[in-house]
CSV table of C-alpha atoms and ligand atoms in Angstrom, one decimal:
chain,number,residue,atom,x,y,z
O,1,MET,CA,0.0,0.0,0.0
O,2,ILE,CA,1.4,3.4,-0.9
O,3,PRO,CA,0.4,5.6,2.1
O,4,VAL,CA,-1.0,9.1,1.9
O,5,ALA,CA,1.8,10.3,4.2
O,6,GLU,CA,4.7,8.9,6.2
O,7,PRO,CA,7.4,10.5,8.2
O,8,SER,CA,11.0,10.6,6.9
O,9,LEU,CA,13.3,9.9,9.8
O,10,GLY,CA,17.0,9.1,9.6
O,11,ASP,CA,20.3,8.7,11.5
O,12,GLU,CA,20.3,12.4,12.4
O,13,GLU,CA,17.1,12.2,14.4
O,14,LEU,CA,18.3,9.0,16.0
O,15,GLU,CA,21.6,10.4,17.1
O,16,ASN,CA,19.9,13.5,18.6
O,17,VAL,CA,17.4,11.3,20.5
O,18,ILE,CA,20.2,9.1,21.8
O,19,GLU,CA,22.0,12.2,23.0
O,20,ALA,CA,18.9,13.4,24.8
O,21,VAL,CA,18.3,10.1,26.5
O,22,LYS,CA,21.9,9.6,27.5
O,23,SER,CA,22.0,13.1,29.0
O,24,GLY,CA,19.0,12.3,31.2
O,25,TRP,CA,17.2,15.4,30.0
O,26,ILE,CA,14.1,13.7,28.6
O,27,SER,CA,11.4,16.0,30.0
O,28,SER,CA,10.8,19.7,29.2
O,29,LYS,CA,14.3,20.9,30.1
O,30,GLY,CA,17.4,20.3,28.0
O,31,LYS,CA,19.4,22.0,25.3
O,32,PHE,CA,17.4,20.8,22.3
O,33,ILE,CA,14.3,22.8,23.3
O,34,PRO,CA,15.7,26.3,23.1
O,35,GLU,CA,17.8,25.3,20.1
O,36,PHE,CA,14.8,24.0,18.2
O,37,GLU,CA,12.7,27.1,19.2
O,38,GLU,CA,15.4,29.6,18.1
O,39,ASN,CA,16.2,27.9,14.9
O,40,PHE,CA,12.7,27.2,13.8
O,41,ALA,CA,11.6,30.8,14.6
O,42,LYS,CA,14.6,32.1,12.6
O,43,TYR,CA,13.7,29.8,9.7
O,44,CYS,CA,10.3,31.6,9.6
O,45,ASN,CA,11.9,35.0,9.9
O,46,CYS,CA,10.5,35.4,13.4
O,47,LYS,CA,12.2,36.3,16.6
O,48,TYR,CA,10.7,34.0,19.2
O,49,GLY,CA,9.6,30.4,19.3
O,50,VAL,CA,7.6,28.7,22.1
O,51,ALA,CA,7.5,24.9,21.6
O,52,THR,CA,4.3,23.1,22.7
O,53,SER,CA,2.9,19.6,23.1
O,54,ASN,CA,1.0,19.7,19.8
O,55,GLY,CA,-0.5,22.1,17.2
O,56,THR,CA,-3.8,22.3,19.0
O,57,THR,CA,-2.3,23.4,22.3
O,58,ALA,CA,-0.2,25.9,20.3
O,59,LEU,CA,-3.4,27.5,19.0
O,60,HIS,CA,-5.0,27.5,22.4
O,61,LEU,CA,-1.9,29.0,24.0
O,62,ALA,CA,-1.8,31.8,21.3
O,63,LEU,CA,-5.5,32.6,21.7
O,64,THR,CA,-5.2,32.7,25.5
O,65,ALA,CA,-2.1,34.9,25.4
O,66,LEU,CA,-4.0,37.4,23.2
O,67,GLY,CA,-6.8,37.4,25.8
O,68,ILE,CA,-9.5,35.8,23.7
O,69,SER,CA,-12.3,34.8,26.1
O,70,LYS,CA,-16.0,34.5,26.7
O,71,GLY,CA,-18.2,36.6,24.4
O,72,ASP,CA,-15.4,37.1,21.8
O,73,GLU,CA,-15.7,36.0,18.2
O,74,VAL,CA,-12.9,34.6,16.1
O,75,ILE,CA,-13.0,34.3,12.3
O,76,VAL,CA,-11.9,30.9,11.0
O,77,PRO,CA,-12.3,29.2,7.7
O,78,ASP,CA,-15.2,26.7,7.3
O,79,LEU,CA,-12.9,24.3,5.5
O,80,THR,CA,-10.0,23.3,7.9
O,81,PHE,CA,-9.1,20.6,10.4
O,82,ILE,CA,-11.4,20.8,13.4
O,83,ALA,CA,-8.7,21.8,15.8
O,84,THR,CA,-8.7,25.4,14.5
O,85,ALA,CA,-12.3,25.9,15.6
O,86,ASN,CA,-11.9,23.8,18.8
O,87,ALA,CA,-9.1,26.0,20.1
O,88,VAL,CA,-11.4,29.0,19.9
O,89,THR,CA,-14.1,27.1,21.7
O,90,TYR,CA,-11.6,26.1,24.5
O,91,CYS,CA,-11.4,29.8,25.2
O,92,ASN,CA,-15.2,30.0,25.6
O,93,ALA,CA,-15.2,32.2,22.5
O,94,LYS,CA,-17.2,31.6,19.3
O,95,PRO,CA,-15.7,30.5,16.0
O,96,ILE,CA,-17.3,32.4,13.1
O,97,PHE,CA,-17.0,30.5,9.8
O,98,VAL,CA,-16.1,32.0,6.4
O,99,ASP,CA,-16.3,30.2,3.1
O,100,SER,CA,-13.4,29.1,0.9
O,101,HIS,CA,-11.9,30.8,-2.1
O,102,PRO,CA,-12.9,28.8,-5.2
O,103,GLU,CA,-9.4,28.8,-6.7
O,104,TYR,CA,-7.1,27.9,-3.8
O,105,TRP,CA,-9.6,26.6,-1.2
O,106,GLY,CA,-8.4,28.7,1.7
O,107,ILE,CA,-10.4,31.4,3.5
O,108,ASP,CA,-11.9,33.9,1.0
O,109,PRO,CA,-10.8,37.4,2.1
O,110,GLU,CA,-13.8,38.9,0.3
O,111,LYS,CA,-16.2,37.1,2.6
O,112,ILE,CA,-14.5,38.1,5.9
O,113,GLU,CA,-15.8,41.6,6.4
O,114,GLU,CA,-19.5,40.7,6.3
O,115,LYS,CA,-18.9,38.4,9.3
O,116,ILE,CA,-17.2,41.0,11.5
O,117,THR,CA,-19.2,42.3,14.5
O,118,LYS,CA,-18.4,44.4,17.6
O,119,ASN,CA,-17.3,41.2,19.3
O,120,THR,CA,-14.8,40.1,16.7
O,121,LYS,CA,-11.3,39.9,18.1
O,122,ALA,CA,-9.2,37.9,15.7
O,123,ILE,CA,-8.8,36.1,12.4
O,124,ILE,CA,-7.2,32.7,12.0
O,125,PRO,CA,-6.1,32.2,8.4
O,126,VAL,CA,-5.3,28.5,7.7
O,127,HIS,CA,-2.8,27.7,5.0
O,128,LEU,CA,-4.7,24.7,3.8
O,129,TYR,CA,-2.9,21.7,2.3
O,130,GLY,CA,0.3,23.7,2.0
O,131,HIS,CA,-1.1,26.6,0.0
O,132,PRO,CA,-0.7,30.1,1.6
O,133,CYS,CA,-3.8,32.3,2.2
O,134,ASN,CA,-4.0,35.6,0.4
O,135,MET,CA,-2.4,37.6,3.2
O,136,ASP,CA,-2.5,41.2,1.9
O,137,PRO,CA,-6.3,41.6,2.1
O,138,ILE,CA,-6.5,39.7,5.3
O,139,MET,CA,-3.9,41.9,7.0
O,140,ASP,CA,-5.7,45.0,5.6
O,141,ILE,CA,-9.0,43.9,7.1
O,142,ALA,CA,-7.2,43.1,10.4
O,143,GLU,CA,-5.7,46.6,10.5
O,144,ASP,CA,-9.0,48.3,9.6
O,145,TYR,CA,-10.9,46.5,12.4
O,146,GLU,CA,-8.1,46.2,14.9
O,147,LEU,CA,-8.1,42.4,14.9
O,148,TYR,CA,-5.4,40.0,15.9
O,149,VAL,CA,-4.1,37.6,13.2
O,150,ILE,CA,-3.1,34.1,14.3
O,151,GLU,CA,-1.8,32.1,11.4
O,152,ASP,CA,-2.5,28.3,11.5
O,153,VAL,CA,0.5,27.0,9.7
O,154,ALA,CA,0.1,23.4,10.7
O,155,GLU,CA,0.0,22.3,7.1
O,156,ALA,CA,2.4,24.8,5.5
O,157,HIS,CA,5.9,25.0,7.1
O,158,GLY,CA,8.1,26.9,4.7
O,159,ALA,CA,5.4,28.0,2.3
O,160,GLU,CA,5.7,31.6,0.9
O,161,TYR,CA,3.3,34.4,0.2
O,162,LYS,CA,4.9,37.0,-2.3
O,163,GLY,CA,8.3,35.7,-1.4
O,164,LYS,CA,7.8,35.9,2.4
O,165,LYS,CA,7.5,32.9,4.6
O,166,VAL,CA,4.0,32.2,6.0
O,167,GLY,CA,4.0,32.4,9.8
O,168,SER,CA,5.8,35.8,9.7
O,169,PHE,CA,2.6,37.8,9.0
O,170,GLY,CA,0.4,37.2,12.1
O,171,ASP,CA,0.7,38.4,15.7
O,172,ILE,CA,1.3,34.8,16.6
O,173,SER,CA,1.6,31.8,14.2
O,174,CYS,CA,1.0,28.2,15.2
O,175,PHE,CA,2.6,25.1,13.8
O,176,SER,CA,2.0,21.3,14.3
O,177,PHE,CA,4.7,18.7,14.2
O,178,TYR,CA,2.4,15.7,14.1
O,179,GLY,CA,3.7,12.6,12.4
O,180,ASN,CA,2.2,13.4,9.0
O,181,LYS,CA,3.1,17.1,8.9
O,182,ILE,CA,5.9,18.7,6.7
O,183,ILE,CA,8.3,18.1,9.6
O,184,THR,CA,7.6,16.1,12.7
O,185,THR,CA,8.5,15.6,16.3
O,186,GLY,CA,6.0,12.7,16.8
O,187,GLU,CA,3.5,15.0,18.6
O,188,GLY,CA,4.5,18.6,19.0
O,189,GLY,CA,3.8,22.2,18.0
O,190,MET,CA,5.1,25.7,18.2
O,191,CYS,CA,4.0,29.3,18.5
O,192,ILE,CA,6.2,31.9,16.9
O,193,THR,CA,6.0,35.7,17.2
O,194,ASN,CA,8.1,38.9,17.0
O,195,ASN,CA,6.5,40.2,20.2
O,196,LYS,CA,8.7,39.6,23.2
O,197,GLU,CA,5.9,40.2,25.7
O,198,LEU,CA,3.6,37.7,24.0
O,199,ALA,CA,6.4,35.2,23.8
O,200,GLU,CA,7.1,35.6,27.6
O,201,LYS,CA,3.4,35.3,28.3
O,202,MET,CA,3.1,32.1,26.3
O,203,ARG,CA,6.1,30.6,28.1
O,204,VAL,CA,4.5,31.3,31.5
O,205,LEU,CA,1.1,29.9,30.3
O,206,ARG,CA,2.7,26.8,28.9
O,207,ASP,CA,4.3,26.0,32.3
O,208,HIS,CA,1.2,26.1,34.6
O,209,GLY,CA,1.3,29.9,34.7
O,210,MET,CA,4.3,29.7,37.0
O,211,ASN,CA,6.2,32.9,37.7
O,212,PRO,CA,9.6,32.4,36.1
O,213,ASN,CA,11.3,34.2,39.0
O,214,LYS,CA,9.4,32.7,41.9
O,215,LYS,CA,9.2,28.9,42.0
O,216,PHE,CA,5.7,27.5,42.6
O,217,TRP,CA,4.1,30.9,42.5
O,218,HIS,CA,1.3,31.1,40.0
O,219,ASP,CA,-0.1,34.5,39.0
O,220,VAL,CA,-2.5,33.1,36.4
O,221,ILE,CA,-4.1,29.8,35.5
O,222,GLY,CA,-1.8,28.2,32.9
O,223,PHE,CA,-1.5,24.8,31.3
O,224,ASN,CA,1.0,22.0,30.9
O,225,TYR,CA,1.6,22.4,27.2
O,226,ARG,CA,5.4,21.8,27.2
O,227,MET,CA,7.4,19.9,24.5
O,228,THR,CA,9.9,17.3,25.7
O,229,ASN,CA,13.7,17.5,24.9
O,230,MET,CA,13.4,14.2,23.1
O,231,GLN,CA,10.8,15.7,20.7
O,232,ALA,CA,12.9,18.8,20.2
O,233,ALA,CA,15.9,16.6,19.4
O,234,VAL,CA,13.9,15.0,16.6
O,235,GLY,CA,12.6,18.4,15.5
O,236,LEU,CA,16.0,19.9,15.2
O,237,ALA,CA,17.2,17.2,12.9
O,238,GLN,CA,14.0,17.5,10.9
O,239,LEU,CA,14.4,21.2,10.6
O,240,GLN,CA,17.8,20.7,8.9
O,241,LYS,CA,16.0,18.7,6.2
O,242,LEU,CA,13.0,21.0,5.8
O,243,ASP,CA,14.2,22.8,2.6
O,244,GLU,CA,15.0,19.4,1.1
O,245,PHE,CA,11.6,18.0,2.0
O,246,ILE,CA,9.9,21.1,0.4
O,247,GLU,CA,11.9,20.6,-2.8
O,248,LYS,CA,10.9,16.9,-2.9
O,249,ARG,CA,7.2,17.8,-2.3
O,250,ARG,CA,7.3,20.3,-5.2
O,251,GLN,CA,8.9,17.6,-7.3
O,252,ILE,CA,6.1,15.1,-6.5
O,253,ALA,CA,3.5,17.8,-7.3
O,254,LYS,CA,5.2,18.3,-10.7
O,255,TRP,CA,5.0,14.5,-11.4
O,256,TYR,CA,1.3,14.6,-10.6
O,257,GLU,CA,0.8,17.6,-12.8
O,258,ASP,CA,2.6,16.1,-15.7
O,259,GLY,CA,0.8,12.8,-15.3
O,260,LEU,CA,-2.7,14.2,-14.8
O,261,GLU,CA,-2.5,17.1,-17.3
O,262,GLU,CA,-4.8,15.5,-19.9
O,263,PHE,CA,-7.5,14.8,-17.3
O,264,ALA,CA,-7.3,18.4,-16.1
O,265,LYS,CA,-7.5,19.8,-19.7
O,266,GLU,CA,-10.6,17.8,-20.3
O,267,GLY,CA,-12.2,19.2,-17.1
O,268,LYS,CA,-12.4,15.8,-15.4
O,269,ILE,CA,-10.3,16.9,-12.5
O,270,THR,CA,-8.9,20.1,-11.0
O,271,LEU,CA,-5.3,20.0,-10.0
O,272,HIS,CA,-3.8,21.3,-6.8
O,273,PRO,CA,-3.6,25.1,-7.3
O,274,GLU,CA,-0.6,27.3,-6.9
O,275,MET,CA,-1.5,31.0,-7.3
O,276,SER,CA,1.0,33.4,-8.9
O,277,TRP,CA,1.7,34.9,-5.5
O,278,ALA,CA,2.2,31.6,-3.8
O,279,LYS,CA,4.9,29.0,-3.1
O,280,CYS,CA,2.9,26.0,-2.1
O,281,VAL,CA,4.6,23.2,-0.1
O,282,TYR,CA,1.9,20.6,-1.0
O,283,TRP,CA,1.4,19.1,2.5
O,284,MET,CA,-1.2,16.9,0.7
O,285,TYR,CA,-1.2,16.8,-3.1
O,286,SER,CA,-4.9,17.3,-3.7
O,287,ILE,CA,-7.2,17.2,-6.6
O,288,LEU,CA,-10.9,17.7,-7.2
O,289,ILE,CA,-13.0,15.1,-9.0
O,290,ASN,CA,-15.5,16.7,-11.4
O,291,ARG,CA,-17.9,13.8,-11.5
O,292,ASP,CA,-19.9,14.7,-14.6
O,293,LYS,CA,-16.9,14.6,-16.8
O,294,PHE,CA,-14.8,12.1,-14.9
O,295,GLY,CA,-17.6,9.5,-15.0
O,296,ILE,CA,-17.4,8.1,-11.5
O,297,THR,CA,-17.7,9.8,-8.1
O,298,ARG,CA,-14.9,10.8,-5.8
O,299,ASP,CA,-15.7,8.0,-3.4
O,300,GLU,CA,-15.8,5.4,-6.2
O,301,LEU,CA,-12.4,6.6,-7.4
O,302,MET,CA,-11.0,6.3,-3.9
O,303,LYS,CA,-12.2,2.7,-3.7
O,304,LYS,CA,-10.6,1.8,-7.0
O,305,LEU,CA,-7.3,3.4,-5.9
O,306,GLU,CA,-7.4,1.4,-2.7
O,307,GLU,CA,-8.0,-1.8,-4.6
O,308,ASN,CA,-4.8,-0.9,-6.5
O,309,GLY,CA,-2.7,-0.3,-3.4
O,310,ILE,CA,-3.0,3.5,-3.3
O,311,GLU,CA,-4.2,5.1,-0.1
O,312,THR,CA,-6.1,8.4,-0.4
O,313,ARG,CA,-8.0,10.6,1.9
O,314,PRO,CA,-11.2,12.6,1.4
O,315,PHE,CA,-11.0,16.4,2.2
O,316,PHE,CA,-12.0,17.6,5.6
O,317,TYR,CA,-15.8,18.0,6.1
O,318,PRO,CA,-16.8,21.7,6.2
O,319,ILE,CA,-16.9,22.4,10.0
O,320,HIS,CA,-20.5,23.8,9.8
O,321,VAL,CA,-22.0,20.4,8.9
O,322,MET,CA,-20.7,18.6,12.0
O,323,PRO,CA,-22.8,18.4,15.2
O,324,PRO,CA,-20.8,20.7,17.6
O,325,TYR,CA,-20.9,23.5,15.1
O,326,LYS,CA,-24.0,22.9,13.1
O,327,ASN,CA,-25.0,26.0,11.2
O,328,ASN,CA,-27.4,26.5,8.3
O,329,GLU,CA,-25.7,29.5,6.7
O,330,GLY,CA,-24.5,28.7,3.2
O,331,PHE,CA,-20.9,27.9,2.5
O,332,PRO,CA,-21.3,26.8,-1.1
O,333,VAL,CA,-17.6,26.8,-2.1
O,334,ALA,CA,-16.4,24.9,1.0
O,335,GLU,CA,-19.2,22.4,0.5
O,336,GLU,CA,-18.3,21.8,-3.1
O,337,VAL,CA,-14.6,21.5,-2.6
O,338,ALA,CA,-15.0,19.2,0.4
O,339,ARG,CA,-17.3,16.9,-1.6
O,340,LYS,CA,-15.0,16.7,-4.6
O,341,GLY,CA,-11.6,16.7,-3.0
O,342,ILE,CA,-9.1,13.9,-2.3
O,343,ASN,CA,-5.5,13.9,-1.0
O,344,LEU,CA,-3.2,11.7,-3.0
O,345,PRO,CA,0.0,10.0,-1.6
O,346,SER,CA,2.3,12.9,-0.7
O,347,GLY,CA,5.1,11.6,1.5
O,348,VAL,CA,8.6,12.6,0.7
O,349,GLY,CA,9.6,9.0,0.4
O,350,LEU,CA,7.6,8.6,-2.8
O,351,THR,CA,9.4,7.7,-6.0
O,352,LYS,CA,8.2,8.5,-9.5
K,401,LIG,C1,-2.8,19.1,12.2
K,401,LIG,C2,-3.5,20.4,12.3
K,401,LIG,C3,-3.8,21.0,13.6
K,401,LIG,C4,-3.5,20.3,14.9
K,401,LIG,O1,-2.3,19.9,15.1
K,401,LIG,P1,-2.1,18.7,16.2
K,401,LIG,O2,-0.6,18.7,16.4
K,401,LIG,O3,-2.6,17.4,15.6
K,401,LIG,O4,-2.8,19.1,17.5
K,401,LIG,C5,-4.3,22.3,13.6
K,401,LIG,N1,-4.7,22.9,12.5
K,401,LIG,C6,-4.6,22.3,11.3
K,401,LIG,C7,-5.0,23.1,10.0
K,401,LIG,C8,-4.0,21.1,11.2
K,401,LIG,O5,-3.8,20.5,10.0
């Protein structure tokens, strides 16, 4: 079976982990954590990194540090992994969903303004399946309405918008290092920011709200959202391969494009987009199946591929259709893209 995704781990990760274990620093102190934080933040052209236990806790930590709380509303795309919305809910705030852009499937900036109310505090653009959001109009809206921007970069490490790395636009940007992400630490995440005060606040909140200068004194209610030194050891080795991984992912995308070109020309499928302003990192090489011309449905195609040893995944469901967030407003683009979309095998171990 050719898997949809698999981690690429080598001797470098192993050597670092052995060093962490032999040193005895296996919990959330040890040299690999600050090294990973500093180097990863720097890679994204940001000043500060705060490593976390996973991408979901990174989002919750960022929202909490920005003071998002009861009664607040946060704009999120309707088409994303559920954790984006859940992190807002954990703050007792309300996620407000916005439809997808038809060309690149991420949040449509033209549909954001109509959802803003006096309670709106922040926007979370999600760089879906490795493709950046259209950041200029999003940042303009945020400035006009004095909203925070928290980028959800869980699927797009190293992607670029107009030549600038995603994750460097928002007040805080959140990453995941889950096993199938662009780089992995097993489980893990990170918040990055250029704001020193926010970084310090997140460090305190990550560690039970403990005062860094007064042991066991807690000024606020925090969490245990720390990353371990063993995870950071893996992350540091992965980070050194990130550019290589991105090049391989772009190579795989090219193979798919060349191979599927005819189907796309005939309108049977829609290929994974890359807008003129974007450098996509193809977390999941994705296509839309246009049933009328293709002849069979998306689900029938997935079944046939499985019979032939090729694993695929359907797109995320639009969040508004699921029980915790059920909502009858129309999100026609997200609904259509979700119904037609599949992720094809995209791991960097793939051969032509
Ligand atoms: C994977 C993912 C997350 C959550 O990351 P975890 O590390 O699994 O908690 C959040 N947002 C998006 C868009 C993701 O793809």
